[in-house]
């Protein structure tokens, strides 16, 4: 079965299942370069032709640049033209107050050099603290770089509704917003979805399996105690608590398991496929260190959820509390429960 695709802009098509690159960063363990290239090529050959990375994912832009070059050797320029690589521009927190246009331009040209391209396909802009520096001026500089031909599509990540609206009001058109969106975190539905529909902006969604909590691994398991093994699990355990607690979460997992039985897949697949049904969602980003979960990732784009399936999920979620605030608002409070676990200075090279 052919994986679903969608158009973000005239002449710019992506696979609706997107391969995330953060697990290829050095902090997740040693990466064998040749094996990583083969895995990425296998992913593309299977139909997942869109890849997500970032300037702050150490070594990942270089890996994907090597993949692009090898893919062109094996399959030719026409095949390479279907490959889309989305990266991010994430100035470090301690640089925001004195960020200059040349510094930002150097960041963009460095990403292009790492990826082996003259023009970046899509750049997702992030700003850690609105009170530091001039985030809107930086966005306009990126728009200027787009006008110069350094960037094809301009996007953003983790901006809230008011700041996305301000960018559109100032003449900056965003093709997409990369946002955290899952059955456990539906904050984009509060305000952002309506703005996205009005402006023709689409969502690229991460966290659709909530760091792995939305999976068979946690079905009928007791609430974890003590320190979690990574920040992602810590973050989503807080979200589960805020929504209504472990018992409600288990009810959701059992509901997803029933749907997965009917679809002949796993809970994580149903969780991600459900996000694909939401308004303005163009794609879901799935992280992977290798091709071990490739078949499951392909199933995300193949599952067709019926109205009854979605109604069962909604019946459970109707019992949940809403998370506080707008998109990424909890995470922006660096002293709060959610924001204090974040890391804010991840660019390893000076621009």
CSV table of C-alpha atoms in Angstrom, one decimal, residues 183 186 189 243-244 248 251-252 255 278 310-322:
chain,number,residue,atom,x,y,z
A,183,UNK,CA,-3.9,12.0,22.7
A,186,UNK,CA,-4.3,18.3,22.8
A,189,UNK,CA,-6.9,22.3,19.6
A,243,UNK,CA,-4.8,15.0,32.8
A,244,UNK,CA,-6.4,12.9,35.5
A,248,UNK,CA,-7.6,7.2,33.4
A,251,UNK,CA,-8.5,3.2,30.5
A,252,UNK,CA,-7.2,5.0,27.4
A,255,UNK,CA,-9.4,1.4,24.6
A,278,UNK,CA,-7.0,15.9,13.4
A,310,UNK,CA,-12.6,7.8,17.1
A,311,UNK,CA,-15.7,8.0,19.2
A,312,UNK,CA,-14.4,5.4,21.7
A,313,UNK,CA,-11.2,7.5,22.1
A,314,UNK,CA,-13.2,10.7,22.6
A,315,UNK,CA,-15.4,9.1,25.2
A,316,UNK,CA,-12.3,8.4,27.3
A,317,UNK,CA,-10.7,11.8,26.7
A,318,UNK,CA,-13.9,13.6,27.7
A,319,UNK,CA,-13.1,12.5,31.2
A,320,UNK,CA,-9.7,14.1,31.2
A,321,UNK,CA,-8.8,17.5,32.5
A,322,UNK,CA,-7.4,20.1,30.0
